[in-house]
C-alpha cells in the first residue's frame, strides 16, 4: 500500500452508469474510510419498507405460518415514500399523525385442479397508499409476458390462505429484509505503472505471454508501437498473476501495481425497493445526518463541560 | 490390481497376442473401445433392486418358501395324540395374505401410513390348509375362506405382500407414502422397526484355527433346523482328539472313526491322505487308541459310551438304551449334525471328519493354511427373513404343542358332549403376539436353540432421510463390544466392495457395526438338490463310489456343496469353469458361487453370503460394450438382461478371491477375469454423499458418516403427514452444488439436508477458534439454517375394568366470555387445542377427565354424572419464552378400539450462538459469533460470505476434499452446472478434475485457486491475503443450544434426600462434584464448602441429645424436642446437618446400628 498522502477533503463523484436496479460511479478524492462508510450506510442504514407483521387468518397451505410470514417479509416493497413514514422503533415524539403501518391483505383460495401459485401479486394494496407495492407488481390477468411476482407458496385444490400483512419502515441493521441493496461493493482503482525500459528487454513473444498471463484483459500489445499498454486498468482484480509471471520471466519489477487510496469504483445493485441513485443519495443524507448529530452532541458536550467549569 | 505386469511376463504376453491374432485376425484392427458411462448400469441396477433389496428379498423368501418348508418339516407337519392314535392334524399348506385389520368383525385393507398414524401393526393373516380327524371323520379345511387363521405376520414394507409393491409415484402419494422411502422395515404398533442385519461366522464350514493355548483346532458349527452344535478337532500333544459338549472329555479321534465303522488303521490313514507325512503325524493318535485297546467298532462305542456326559436333566426316567447305543446316537445325530446319517450309515460323516483331520494336519505342516476368522468369505449375514423364520418356527412349534396338549386333555375324557374339533382350538394369539412382541422389543427368544438375543430390532431413525437409509444397511456383529480384540474390528481386505470402509461408528462398537456397500446383495437359500445332481452329471464321483485312496489322489479335488462333501472330481478346474458357464447362461441360480481352493472345489448356494455384480471379461476384454450401455440408456435393457446375457455376474467373497478384477478398464490385462462396474460403489449410501472422499483423510469420512445422520433436512415427502415423536426439518433445504452419483441414485438431491453456504476461509474476530464458525447475520435473516422442530404429544383414552372410560370434554366457559380463560384458553368445543394457536407452558392441550371410581362396577358406565370424573388434563411442559405453535391435532382409534389423541407442536428456530453445523467432511463446529453484513468482508463483485471458517481447521484434518468441494461448487455456481465429486471418479470422468474446475473459474474471471481479493467490511481496506472463498454444502446438526442450555438458582428437590434434583429435564441443580470439592478443600475455603454442600443443598435442623448423642423428636405434649431414650428435653441442643446425613442415621438405626453424635464446643 502506498504511503498515505494528505487526506483529500473534496470528494468527487462521477457517475458512469445508472439503471433502475444498478448503478456504477467513481468516488474520488477521498479516503477508504469515507468510501466504506458510504457502503456500510447503503447496506444497513438506508430505510426501506418491508412487511414486518403478519396476521394469519386461514392457512391450510403446506407451509406453516412462520414460514409464510418469513417469506412475506423478504419481499422488497417499492419504498419511494419511505421518508413519509416513521419506523416502529423511532417514534420519539408522540406524533399522533405519524404514518407507520401499510396494511396489505391477501385472500387466495385454490379451486381448480392445477396448482395455484401464490405470489406477491396476490397482495391487495393498502387503499391509502396505492403507490406502495411489492416490486414487479402487476394485477389483472397473468400472461406469460407479465412479471410473475415473488412466489410465496403453491396451493392445491381446496387450500386457502388468508392474511393481513403490515409493512413498516426499518433499516437493514435490524433485519436484512430492510436492506435496499442486493449488493454494494467498491473496488480500489488500480494504479498500474509499466516499467517500459525493462519491458523493452522482452521479446514480442514474451510480451504476449506476459499479457496472456493476466486472467482478465488488462494489457494489450500495441501492434503499431509494439509497446505493452494498459487497456483496462479496472479489469485488474489484484490477482498478482502478471507480477508472478514477470518474476518467472526473470524481470522482477516489470510492472508496479498499487491500489489507489483516493479513487473507488462503486457498484450498487438494488433490490427494486428504491432506485439505485436514490439509495446513494439517501445514504449520503443519512451519513450527513449522522455527522450532524455528532457535531451537535459534541457541541453540547463542550457546552456542558464549559458549564462545569472544566 | 492394476499393477504393470513384470518384465519377464512381456514375452508370454506377446505370445498370447500372437495366438489371439492367429485365431481371429480382426481382433488386431479393432482397438478395445473404452466403455463410456459405465455408471449408467447403476440406476438400472437400483431400479430393479432398490437399496434395501436384500431385506425385501429375504422376507419374500421367508413368506413364500421358507414358511412352507417350516410347515412341512419333520415334527411340525403333523400333530398326533398319545391318547387317541387315530387322531391327527396335518398341515397341508400355508399362505400369508395381504395386510388387513379386523374391525367391527370385518376385514379391512390397511396401508402402512394408516398403521403409523393409528398405532397399529402392519400385519397380514397367516392361513393354513389342514386335514384332521373329528371323531371318525377325516375333514379338510382348505382354500379361500375355509383355511384356518393361525395368526398374523407383520409385513415388511415394499415386500411382495405389501400394498406399496410396484406402485407408481402418484399411487404412492395417494397412499400417503414417500416414493423415496426404501421400505424394508416393519410397522409395529405405529412405530417403524428395522430388523438389523446380523453377522455371524458361517455355519457348517470347517475352520482351522489356533486357539489361545497355541493348539491347532478344526471347528465346525453345525446347524440344522433342529439343532445347533459345535464340534472341535484339536491337536493336543501331537494327538488328535474330538472335543464336543456331548462328551465329558476330549476323545481320541481314531476311536471315533472306529466307532463309526472304520476299524482298520490303514483305512483311516488312507482317508486322511496317502502321503507319508500324514501317517507319521497320525501315529501318536493311533498309538493312543491302541493303548486304550480299542480294536473293533463295538470296543470303540463302549469306550465312547463311558465318556458321554451324563444327562444333566436326568429326569428322563430309566435309560432306554445302552451306553454304546447312546454313543452311537450321539455320533449319528449330534456330532457334526449337519452331515446326515441315514440308518447308521456313517460314510458321509467319516469322510467329513477325515477331511477335517486332513485340513488340520495340513495346517500343522504349513501354518499359512490356518483360516482367518475375520475373512469375510467365512461370514454369513442373517437378514430379517432368516431371523423371522427362526422365530416363527419356534412359535409354530409352541402352537402345535399347545394344540397337542389341548387334544390330549379333551380326548382323554371318555364321554364328551360334543365331538372334539381341533380346528376350533387354534389360538391365533401365540403367533400374532409372539411376532409382534419380538419385533417391538427386539427380544429374540428362541427356545429350541436356547437363544435369547436382545436388541435385534431398532426403531427406524427418522432424524433425516439419510439416517433412515443408513439404518437399512446397518450390520451388527455378534462380537461382544467389551472385548479388546482388534481382529474383528479391523477393516478386512475381503470386505472390499461388500461393506463400506468408511461407515462405522466411533467408540465401543467401532468396526463391529458395519454398513453394506452400494451394490451389495445378500443371498437367500437356494435348493441344493438340483445342483448336486448337476455336479454328478459334470463328472463328480460320489463319495460312496470312491475309496479312501482315491479321495486325495494327485490332481483331483474334493467337491464341497455348502460345506458337505459331495464327491471327487478329477479335473477340478474344468468343472469349475463348466459350472461358471452354466451360471452365466442362467441355467443355474445367479447367486450360486463356485471356487477352487487348494485341493477342493467349493460350491455355495446357502443364504447370507454377501455378493456384488461385476462385468465379466474375456482375455481382459469386458463383455459389456458401448452398444449394451446404449441399450441401458434408452431403457431398452434392464439390469437383469445383463445378467441373463452373461455380461455381468454376481460374485461372492470367496469367488471374488478367485478372480482378478480390474478397477478401471485401462488396468485390464489378459488374465483379468472381471471389471469393476464403478469403483465408487465400494462406499455405502452414507459415505456416498461425501464429495471427493478419496481426497480426505480416512477418519474424516467416518466422522461425516456419523454426522450425516444428524443433519437436519427433509425426512420424506410425507413428512408433514406423519406424526413422529420428534421431527427436525430445515426450512430451506438445498441440493448440493457439488453432487455425486450416489446422491442422485439415493434421492438425496430431492430430500437434501443442508445448504450451500458461501464460506470464506479466514480468521475473523477471534470467535472462530477451536472450530467455531462466524456467521453473517443477514444470511440468517434470509433463512440460512432456519429450522422447524416438531414434537408429538398425546394421550389415549383408557378403558377401565368396570367399563368406565376416560373422556375428553369441552372446557367450562365463564358467563359472558366467548372462550375459556386461563390455561384452558387454547381449547375448542371438542376439548382439544386448536391448530395454529401459540402454546405456553402449563396450558392444557387436551382436556381429559378420568372416572374417580375405576374399580367397582357401575350400572351406567356411559352416562356417569360429571362429578364422577376428576380432571386429568394434558398440559404442555415446554420452556417459557419459545413461541411454539400447535401444528396438527389427530384424533383416531387403534385396532383395539382405544381412542388416541396426537398433537404436534411446532417451533421455528433461527440459528443462534452455539448451534452446531458441519460440512460434509467431518468438520463440525459451533457458531461462535454473528456478524452484521456490513462488517463482513466483501469482494469487488459484492460477494460476501455467509460463514467464515478458521483456516486452522485444515492442516491437521487434511480434508482436501473440502477444498476441492469449495472450488468445485464455485465453478458450479458460476457455470450454472452441477459439478460432480464421485469417489475415485476422476479417471472415468465422474469427478471434475481440479484442473478443469480451475479453468472454469478463470473463464468466469476468478482466480484459478479459488481465492479472492477481499476488502474488510470494517475498515474498507483490502485484506493482505487472498481469501479462499466459495460455496460449501453445510449441514445443520440436530444439537441446538436451545435444547441443551440449562441453569438454575432454586428449584425442585428430591423428596427422599431433599437435595436438588438431577438433570436438565427435571430442572436440576449443577453438581459440585468430588473434584470440585477437592479443590475447595485444597484451597481451604471451608465456609464455601459448607455453603455449597449443606446450606445451599439440604440443610436440616435437628435436635440432638447431648447425653446419648441421638436425634430427638418433637413431643407435642411437652412442646419441645425430646430425647428418644431419656424422654426429656433437658439435654437437647439444636444443630444443622444435611438432611441426607439425618436420613443415613435413621436408616442405620433401622438396621440396628446406633450412630451417636458426640457434641463439643468449638
Short mmCIF file of N, CA and C in Angstrom, two decimals, chain B residues 242-373:
data_model
loop_
_atom_site.label_atom_id
_atom_site.label_comp_id
_atom_site.label_asym_id
_atom_site.label_seq_id
_atom_site.Cartn_x
_atom_site.Cartn_y
_atom_site.Cartn_z
N UNK B 242 -11.28 -85.34 19.54
CA UNK B 242 -12.53 -84.65 19.26
C UNK B 242 -13.04 -84.03 20.54
N UNK B 243 -13.46 -82.79 20.43
CA UNK B 243 -13.96 -82.11 21.62
C UNK B 243 -15.38 -81.68 21.33
N UNK B 244 -16.28 -82.11 22.19
CA UNK B 244 -17.68 -81.76 21.95
C UNK B 244 -18.41 -81.75 23.29
N UNK B 245 -19.43 -80.95 23.36
CA UNK B 245 -20.20 -80.82 24.59
C UNK B 245 -20.82 -82.14 25.05
N UNK B 246 -21.09 -83.00 24.09
CA UNK B 246 -21.76 -84.24 24.44
C UNK B 246 -20.84 -85.18 25.20
N UNK B 247 -19.53 -84.99 25.03
CA UNK B 247 -18.58 -85.84 25.74
C UNK B 247 -17.95 -85.05 26.88
N UNK B 248 -17.74 -85.75 27.98
CA UNK B 248 -17.18 -85.07 29.15
C UNK B 248 -15.74 -84.70 28.91
N UNK B 249 -15.10 -85.44 28.04
CA UNK B 249 -13.66 -85.29 27.84
C UNK B 249 -13.36 -85.19 26.36
N UNK B 250 -12.13 -84.81 26.04
CA UNK B 250 -11.71 -84.95 24.66
C UNK B 250 -11.57 -86.44 24.36
N UNK B 251 -12.07 -86.83 23.20
CA UNK B 251 -11.96 -88.26 22.89
C UNK B 251 -11.07 -88.46 21.67
N UNK B 252 -10.36 -89.54 21.67
CA UNK B 252 -9.44 -89.87 20.59
C UNK B 252 -10.18 -89.99 19.28
N UNK B 253 -9.68 -89.32 18.27
CA UNK B 253 -10.42 -89.25 17.01
C UNK B 253 -10.42 -90.60 16.29
N UNK B 254 -9.34 -91.35 16.47
CA UNK B 254 -9.29 -92.67 15.83
C UNK B 254 -10.37 -93.56 16.44
N UNK B 255 -10.55 -93.42 17.75
CA UNK B 255 -11.62 -94.18 18.41
C UNK B 255 -12.97 -93.81 17.81
N UNK B 256 -13.14 -92.53 17.55
CA UNK B 256 -14.40 -92.08 16.97
C UNK B 256 -14.59 -92.69 15.59
N UNK B 257 -13.49 -92.68 14.82
CA UNK B 257 -13.56 -93.26 13.48
C UNK B 257 -13.92 -94.74 13.57
N UNK B 258 -13.30 -95.38 14.53
CA UNK B 258 -13.59 -96.80 14.68
C UNK B 258 -15.04 -97.00 15.06
N UNK B 259 -15.53 -96.15 15.95
CA UNK B 259 -16.91 -96.26 16.38
C UNK B 259 -17.85 -96.04 15.20
N UNK B 260 -17.38 -95.30 14.22
CA UNK B 260 -18.23 -95.06 13.06
C UNK B 260 -18.03 -96.13 11.99
N UNK B 261 -17.28 -97.13 12.33
CA UNK B 261 -17.22 -98.30 11.46
C UNK B 261 -15.96 -98.45 10.64
N UNK B 262 -15.01 -97.52 10.79
CA UNK B 262 -13.74 -97.68 10.08
C UNK B 262 -12.79 -98.33 11.06
N UNK B 263 -12.67 -99.63 10.98
CA UNK B 263 -11.94 -100.33 12.03
C UNK B 263 -10.46 -100.44 11.74
N UNK B 264 -10.11 -100.42 10.44
CA UNK B 264 -8.68 -100.63 10.15
C UNK B 264 -7.92 -99.32 10.16
N UNK B 265 -6.77 -99.34 10.80
CA UNK B 265 -5.94 -98.13 10.89
C UNK B 265 -5.51 -97.68 9.51
N UNK B 266 -5.26 -98.63 8.63
CA UNK B 266 -4.80 -98.28 7.29
C UNK B 266 -5.86 -97.45 6.58
N UNK B 267 -7.09 -97.89 6.75
CA UNK B 267 -8.18 -97.18 6.08
C UNK B 267 -8.29 -95.75 6.61
N UNK B 268 -8.11 -95.62 7.90
CA UNK B 268 -8.18 -94.28 8.50
C UNK B 268 -7.12 -93.38 7.87
N UNK B 269 -5.90 -93.93 7.80
CA UNK B 269 -4.82 -93.12 7.25
C UNK B 269 -5.09 -92.80 5.78
N UNK B 270 -5.60 -93.77 5.06
CA UNK B 270 -5.91 -93.54 3.65
C UNK B 270 -6.94 -92.42 3.48
N UNK B 271 -7.93 -92.43 4.36
CA UNK B 271 -8.96 -91.40 4.27
C UNK B 271 -8.38 -90.02 4.48
N UNK B 272 -7.38 -89.96 5.34
CA UNK B 272 -6.79 -88.65 5.63
C UNK B 272 -5.84 -88.27 4.51
N UNK B 273 -5.02 -89.22 4.07
CA UNK B 273 -4.12 -88.88 2.99
C UNK B 273 -3.11 -89.97 2.75
N UNK B 274 -2.73 -90.12 1.50
CA UNK B 274 -1.80 -91.18 1.11
C UNK B 274 -0.40 -90.87 1.57
N UNK B 275 -0.11 -89.62 1.65
CA UNK B 275 1.27 -89.18 1.85
C UNK B 275 1.83 -89.70 3.17
N UNK B 276 3.14 -89.95 3.14
CA UNK B 276 3.83 -90.48 4.32
C UNK B 276 3.63 -89.59 5.54
N UNK B 277 3.69 -88.29 5.28
CA UNK B 277 3.66 -87.34 6.40
C UNK B 277 2.38 -87.47 7.22
N UNK B 278 1.28 -87.70 6.54
CA UNK B 278 0.03 -87.83 7.29
C UNK B 278 0.11 -89.01 8.23
N UNK B 279 0.64 -90.09 7.70
CA UNK B 279 0.75 -91.29 8.51
C UNK B 279 1.59 -91.04 9.75
N UNK B 280 2.72 -90.35 9.53
CA UNK B 280 3.58 -90.13 10.69
C UNK B 280 2.93 -89.18 11.69
N UNK B 281 2.18 -88.20 11.17
CA UNK B 281 1.53 -87.27 12.08
C UNK B 281 0.40 -87.96 12.85
N UNK B 282 -0.18 -88.98 12.24
CA UNK B 282 -1.30 -89.64 12.88
C UNK B 282 -0.84 -90.72 13.87
N UNK B 283 0.44 -91.10 13.77
CA UNK B 283 0.92 -92.21 14.59
C UNK B 283 0.58 -92.05 16.09
N UNK B 284 0.90 -90.92 16.71
CA UNK B 284 0.60 -90.82 18.15
C UNK B 284 -0.87 -91.09 18.47
N UNK B 285 -1.75 -90.59 17.59
CA UNK B 285 -3.18 -90.77 17.82
C UNK B 285 -3.54 -92.25 17.72
N UNK B 286 -3.00 -92.89 16.70
CA UNK B 286 -3.29 -94.31 16.51
C UNK B 286 -2.76 -95.12 17.70
N UNK B 287 -1.61 -94.70 18.13
CA UNK B 287 -0.99 -95.40 19.24
C UNK B 287 -1.83 -95.28 20.50
N UNK B 288 -2.30 -94.07 20.72
CA UNK B 288 -3.12 -93.83 21.91
C UNK B 288 -4.35 -94.73 21.89
N UNK B 289 -4.92 -94.81 20.69
CA UNK B 289 -6.11 -95.61 20.53
C UNK B 289 -5.80 -97.09 20.82
N UNK B 290 -4.62 -97.48 20.37
CA UNK B 290 -4.21 -98.86 20.58
C UNK B 290 -3.99 -99.12 22.07
N UNK B 291 -3.39 -98.13 22.74
CA UNK B 291 -3.15 -98.28 24.17
C UNK B 291 -4.45 -98.44 24.94
N UNK B 292 -5.50 -97.83 24.39
CA UNK B 292 -6.80 -97.97 25.03
C UNK B 292 -7.43 -99.32 24.70
N UNK B 293 -6.76 -100.05 23.81
CA UNK B 293 -7.19 -101.37 23.39
C UNK B 293 -8.55 -101.33 22.72
N UNK B 294 -8.70 -100.37 21.83
CA UNK B 294 -9.93 -100.28 21.06
C UNK B 294 -9.62 -100.80 19.68
N UNK B 295 -10.20 -101.92 19.32
CA UNK B 295 -9.91 -102.52 18.03
C UNK B 295 -11.14 -102.59 17.14
N UNK B 296 -12.27 -102.83 17.71
CA UNK B 296 -13.47 -103.00 16.89
C UNK B 296 -14.42 -101.85 17.12
N UNK B 297 -15.44 -101.82 16.28
CA UNK B 297 -16.45 -100.77 16.40
C UNK B 297 -17.10 -100.86 17.78
N UNK B 298 -17.36 -102.08 18.22
CA UNK B 298 -18.06 -102.24 19.49
C UNK B 298 -17.19 -101.76 20.65
N UNK B 299 -15.87 -102.08 20.57
CA UNK B 299 -14.94 -101.57 21.61
C UNK B 299 -15.04 -100.06 21.69
N UNK B 300 -14.93 -99.47 20.52
CA UNK B 300 -14.90 -98.01 20.48
C UNK B 300 -16.20 -97.43 21.00
N UNK B 301 -17.32 -98.02 20.61
CA UNK B 301 -18.61 -97.50 21.06
C UNK B 301 -18.75 -97.63 22.57
N UNK B 302 -18.33 -98.74 23.11
CA UNK B 302 -18.40 -98.92 24.57
C UNK B 302 -17.57 -97.87 25.28
N UNK B 303 -16.37 -97.68 24.72
CA UNK B 303 -15.47 -96.71 25.35
C UNK B 303 -16.06 -95.29 25.27
N UNK B 304 -16.59 -94.96 24.09
CA UNK B 304 -17.18 -93.63 23.92
C UNK B 304 -18.38 -93.46 24.85
N UNK B 305 -19.14 -94.56 24.99
CA UNK B 305 -20.31 -94.53 25.87
C UNK B 305 -19.92 -94.15 27.28
N UNK B 306 -18.73 -94.58 27.69
CA UNK B 306 -18.30 -94.24 29.05
C UNK B 306 -17.90 -92.78 29.16
N UNK B 307 -17.64 -92.19 28.03
CA UNK B 307 -17.20 -90.79 28.04
C UNK B 307 -18.38 -89.82 27.90
N UNK B 308 -19.54 -90.34 27.58
CA UNK B 308 -20.70 -89.45 27.33
C UNK B 308 -21.06 -88.72 28.61
N UNK B 309 -21.29 -87.46 28.43
CA UNK B 309 -21.67 -86.64 29.58
C UNK B 309 -23.03 -87.11 30.07
N UNK B 310 -23.15 -87.31 31.37
CA UNK B 310 -24.44 -87.78 31.87
C UNK B 310 -25.48 -86.70 31.63
N UNK B 311 -26.65 -87.14 31.36
CA UNK B 311 -27.72 -86.22 31.01
C UNK B 311 -28.00 -85.28 32.18
N UNK B 312 -27.79 -84.01 31.99
CA UNK B 312 -27.95 -83.10 33.12
C UNK B 312 -29.39 -83.03 33.61
N UNK B 313 -30.31 -83.28 32.71
CA UNK B 313 -31.71 -83.18 33.11
C UNK B 313 -32.09 -84.37 33.99
N UNK B 314 -31.60 -85.57 33.60
CA UNK B 314 -31.66 -86.72 34.48
C UNK B 314 -33.04 -87.28 34.78
N UNK B 315 -34.07 -86.52 34.52
CA UNK B 315 -35.39 -87.00 34.93
C UNK B 315 -36.11 -87.76 33.82
N UNK B 316 -35.34 -88.18 32.83
CA UNK B 316 -35.99 -88.87 31.73
C UNK B 316 -36.31 -90.33 32.05
N UNK B 317 -36.15 -90.65 33.30
CA UNK B 317 -36.52 -92.00 33.72
C UNK B 317 -35.40 -92.99 33.45
N UNK B 318 -35.68 -94.26 33.54
CA UNK B 318 -34.65 -95.27 33.31
C UNK B 318 -34.15 -95.19 31.88
N UNK B 319 -32.86 -95.36 31.76
CA UNK B 319 -32.25 -95.26 30.43
C UNK B 319 -32.80 -96.36 29.53
N UNK B 320 -33.28 -95.92 28.37
CA UNK B 320 -33.90 -96.90 27.49
C UNK B 320 -32.85 -97.67 26.72
N UNK B 321 -31.69 -97.08 26.57
CA UNK B 321 -30.70 -97.70 25.70
C UNK B 321 -29.38 -97.89 26.43
N UNK B 322 -28.57 -98.72 25.87
CA UNK B 322 -27.27 -98.98 26.49
C UNK B 322 -26.36 -97.81 26.21
N UNK B 323 -25.26 -97.80 26.95
CA UNK B 323 -24.29 -96.71 26.78
C UNK B 323 -23.75 -96.67 25.36
N UNK B 324 -23.49 -97.83 24.81
CA UNK B 324 -22.93 -97.89 23.46
C UNK B 324 -23.92 -97.34 22.45
N UNK B 325 -25.19 -97.67 22.65
CA UNK B 325 -26.21 -97.16 21.73
C UNK B 325 -26.30 -95.64 21.84
N UNK B 326 -26.18 -95.21 23.07
CA UNK B 326 -26.22 -93.76 23.29
C UNK B 326 -25.09 -93.07 22.54
N UNK B 327 -23.91 -93.65 22.66
CA UNK B 327 -22.75 -93.09 21.96
C UNK B 327 -22.98 -93.09 20.46
N UNK B 328 -23.57 -94.18 19.97
CA UNK B 328 -23.80 -94.27 18.53
C UNK B 328 -24.81 -93.20 18.09
N UNK B 329 -25.81 -93.00 18.93
CA UNK B 329 -26.78 -91.96 18.60
C UNK B 329 -26.16 -90.58 18.57
N UNK B 330 -25.30 -90.36 19.55
CA UNK B 330 -24.64 -89.04 19.58
C UNK B 330 -23.80 -88.87 18.33
N UNK B 331 -23.05 -89.91 17.97
CA UNK B 331 -22.23 -89.80 16.76
C UNK B 331 -23.10 -89.54 15.54
N UNK B 332 -24.25 -90.16 15.51
CA UNK B 332 -25.10 -90.02 14.33
C UNK B 332 -25.82 -88.68 14.29
N UNK B 333 -26.28 -88.21 15.43
CA UNK B 333 -27.19 -87.07 15.42
C UNK B 333 -26.63 -85.78 16.01
N UNK B 334 -25.57 -85.86 16.77
CA UNK B 334 -25.10 -84.65 17.45
C UNK B 334 -23.77 -84.16 16.89
N UNK B 335 -22.82 -85.08 16.78
CA UNK B 335 -21.51 -84.69 16.27
C UNK B 335 -21.67 -84.32 14.79
N UNK B 336 -21.09 -83.19 14.39
CA UNK B 336 -21.27 -82.63 13.03
C UNK B 336 -22.65 -82.97 12.45
N UNK B 337 -23.68 -82.49 13.17
CA UNK B 337 -25.03 -82.96 12.90
C UNK B 337 -25.55 -82.55 11.53
N UNK B 338 -24.89 -81.61 10.88
CA UNK B 338 -25.41 -81.22 9.57
C UNK B 338 -25.12 -82.28 8.52
N UNK B 339 -24.20 -83.18 8.80
CA UNK B 339 -23.97 -84.29 7.88
C UNK B 339 -24.95 -85.39 8.27
N UNK B 340 -25.89 -85.62 7.38
CA UNK B 340 -26.96 -86.53 7.77
C UNK B 340 -26.48 -87.98 7.75
N UNK B 341 -26.96 -88.72 8.70
CA UNK B 341 -26.62 -90.14 8.78
C UNK B 341 -27.92 -90.92 8.65
N UNK B 342 -27.97 -91.70 7.61
CA UNK B 342 -29.20 -92.44 7.37
C UNK B 342 -29.00 -93.87 7.85
N UNK B 343 -29.79 -94.31 8.76
CA UNK B 343 -29.74 -95.68 9.30
C UNK B 343 -28.31 -96.09 9.66
N UNK B 344 -27.66 -95.24 10.38
CA UNK B 344 -26.30 -95.50 10.88
C UNK B 344 -25.30 -95.83 9.79
N UNK B 345 -25.53 -95.32 8.60
CA UNK B 345 -24.51 -95.44 7.57
C UNK B 345 -23.64 -94.19 7.67
N UNK B 346 -22.43 -94.37 8.20
CA UNK B 346 -21.60 -93.23 8.55
C UNK B 346 -20.68 -92.75 7.43
N UNK B 347 -20.82 -93.30 6.23
CA UNK B 347 -19.85 -92.99 5.18
C UNK B 347 -19.61 -91.49 5.03
N UNK B 348 -20.69 -90.74 4.87
CA UNK B 348 -20.56 -89.29 4.67
C UNK B 348 -19.82 -88.64 5.84
N UNK B 349 -20.22 -89.02 7.02
CA UNK B 349 -19.64 -88.38 8.20
C UNK B 349 -18.17 -88.73 8.36
N UNK B 350 -17.85 -89.99 8.06
CA UNK B 350 -16.46 -90.42 8.17
C UNK B 350 -15.59 -89.58 7.23
N UNK B 351 -16.06 -89.41 6.01
CA UNK B 351 -15.28 -88.63 5.06
C UNK B 351 -15.16 -87.19 5.55
N UNK B 352 -16.25 -86.67 6.07
CA UNK B 352 -16.20 -85.28 6.54
C UNK B 352 -15.18 -85.13 7.65
N UNK B 353 -15.20 -86.07 8.60
CA UNK B 353 -14.25 -85.96 9.71
C UNK B 353 -12.82 -86.18 9.21
N UNK B 354 -12.69 -87.08 8.24
CA UNK B 354 -11.36 -87.29 7.66
C UNK B 354 -10.85 -86.01 7.01
N UNK B 355 -11.76 -85.31 6.34
CA UNK B 355 -11.35 -84.05 5.71
C UNK B 355 -10.94 -83.04 6.78
N UNK B 356 -11.69 -83.02 7.87
CA UNK B 356 -11.31 -82.12 8.96
C UNK B 356 -9.91 -82.44 9.45
N UNK B 357 -9.65 -83.75 9.62
CA UNK B 357 -8.33 -84.16 10.11
C UNK B 357 -7.26 -83.74 9.11
N UNK B 358 -7.53 -84.01 7.84
CA UNK B 358 -6.54 -83.70 6.82
C UNK B 358 -6.21 -82.21 6.82
N UNK B 359 -7.27 -81.39 6.90
CA UNK B 359 -7.00 -79.95 6.86
C UNK B 359 -6.26 -79.49 8.09
N UNK B 360 -6.57 -80.13 9.21
CA UNK B 360 -5.87 -79.77 10.44
C UNK B 360 -4.39 -80.14 10.32
N UNK B 361 -4.14 -81.33 9.81
CA UNK B 361 -2.75 -81.77 9.68
C UNK B 361 -2.00 -80.91 8.65
N UNK B 362 -2.70 -80.54 7.59
CA UNK B 362 -2.08 -79.65 6.61
C UNK B 362 -1.66 -78.35 7.27
N UNK B 363 -2.53 -77.86 8.15
CA UNK B 363 -2.21 -76.60 8.83
C UNK B 363 -1.05 -76.78 9.78
N UNK B 364 -0.98 -77.95 10.39
CA UNK B 364 0.15 -78.20 11.29
C UNK B 364 1.46 -78.15 10.51
N UNK B 365 1.41 -78.68 9.30
CA UNK B 365 2.62 -78.70 8.47
C UNK B 365 2.91 -77.33 7.87
N UNK B 366 1.87 -76.61 7.57
CA UNK B 366 2.07 -75.31 6.91
C UNK B 366 1.10 -74.31 7.55
N UNK B 367 1.68 -73.46 8.39
CA UNK B 367 0.84 -72.57 9.18
C UNK B 367 0.04 -71.57 8.33
N UNK B 368 0.48 -71.39 7.09
CA UNK B 368 -0.25 -70.44 6.24
C UNK B 368 -1.63 -70.96 5.90
N UNK B 369 -1.89 -72.23 6.19
CA UNK B 369 -3.21 -72.78 5.86
C UNK B 369 -4.24 -72.55 6.97
N UNK B 370 -3.81 -71.89 8.04
CA UNK B 370 -4.77 -71.56 9.09
C UNK B 370 -5.77 -70.55 8.53
N UNK B 371 -7.03 -70.80 8.80
CA UNK B 371 -8.06 -69.90 8.27
C UNK B 371 -8.13 -68.61 9.07
N UNK B 372 -8.57 -67.60 8.42
CA UNK B 372 -8.76 -66.31 9.07
C UNK B 372 -10.25 -66.17 9.39
N UNK B 373 -10.55 -66.10 10.67
CA UNK B 373 -11.95 -66.00 11.08
C UNK B 373 -12.60 -64.71 10.59
#
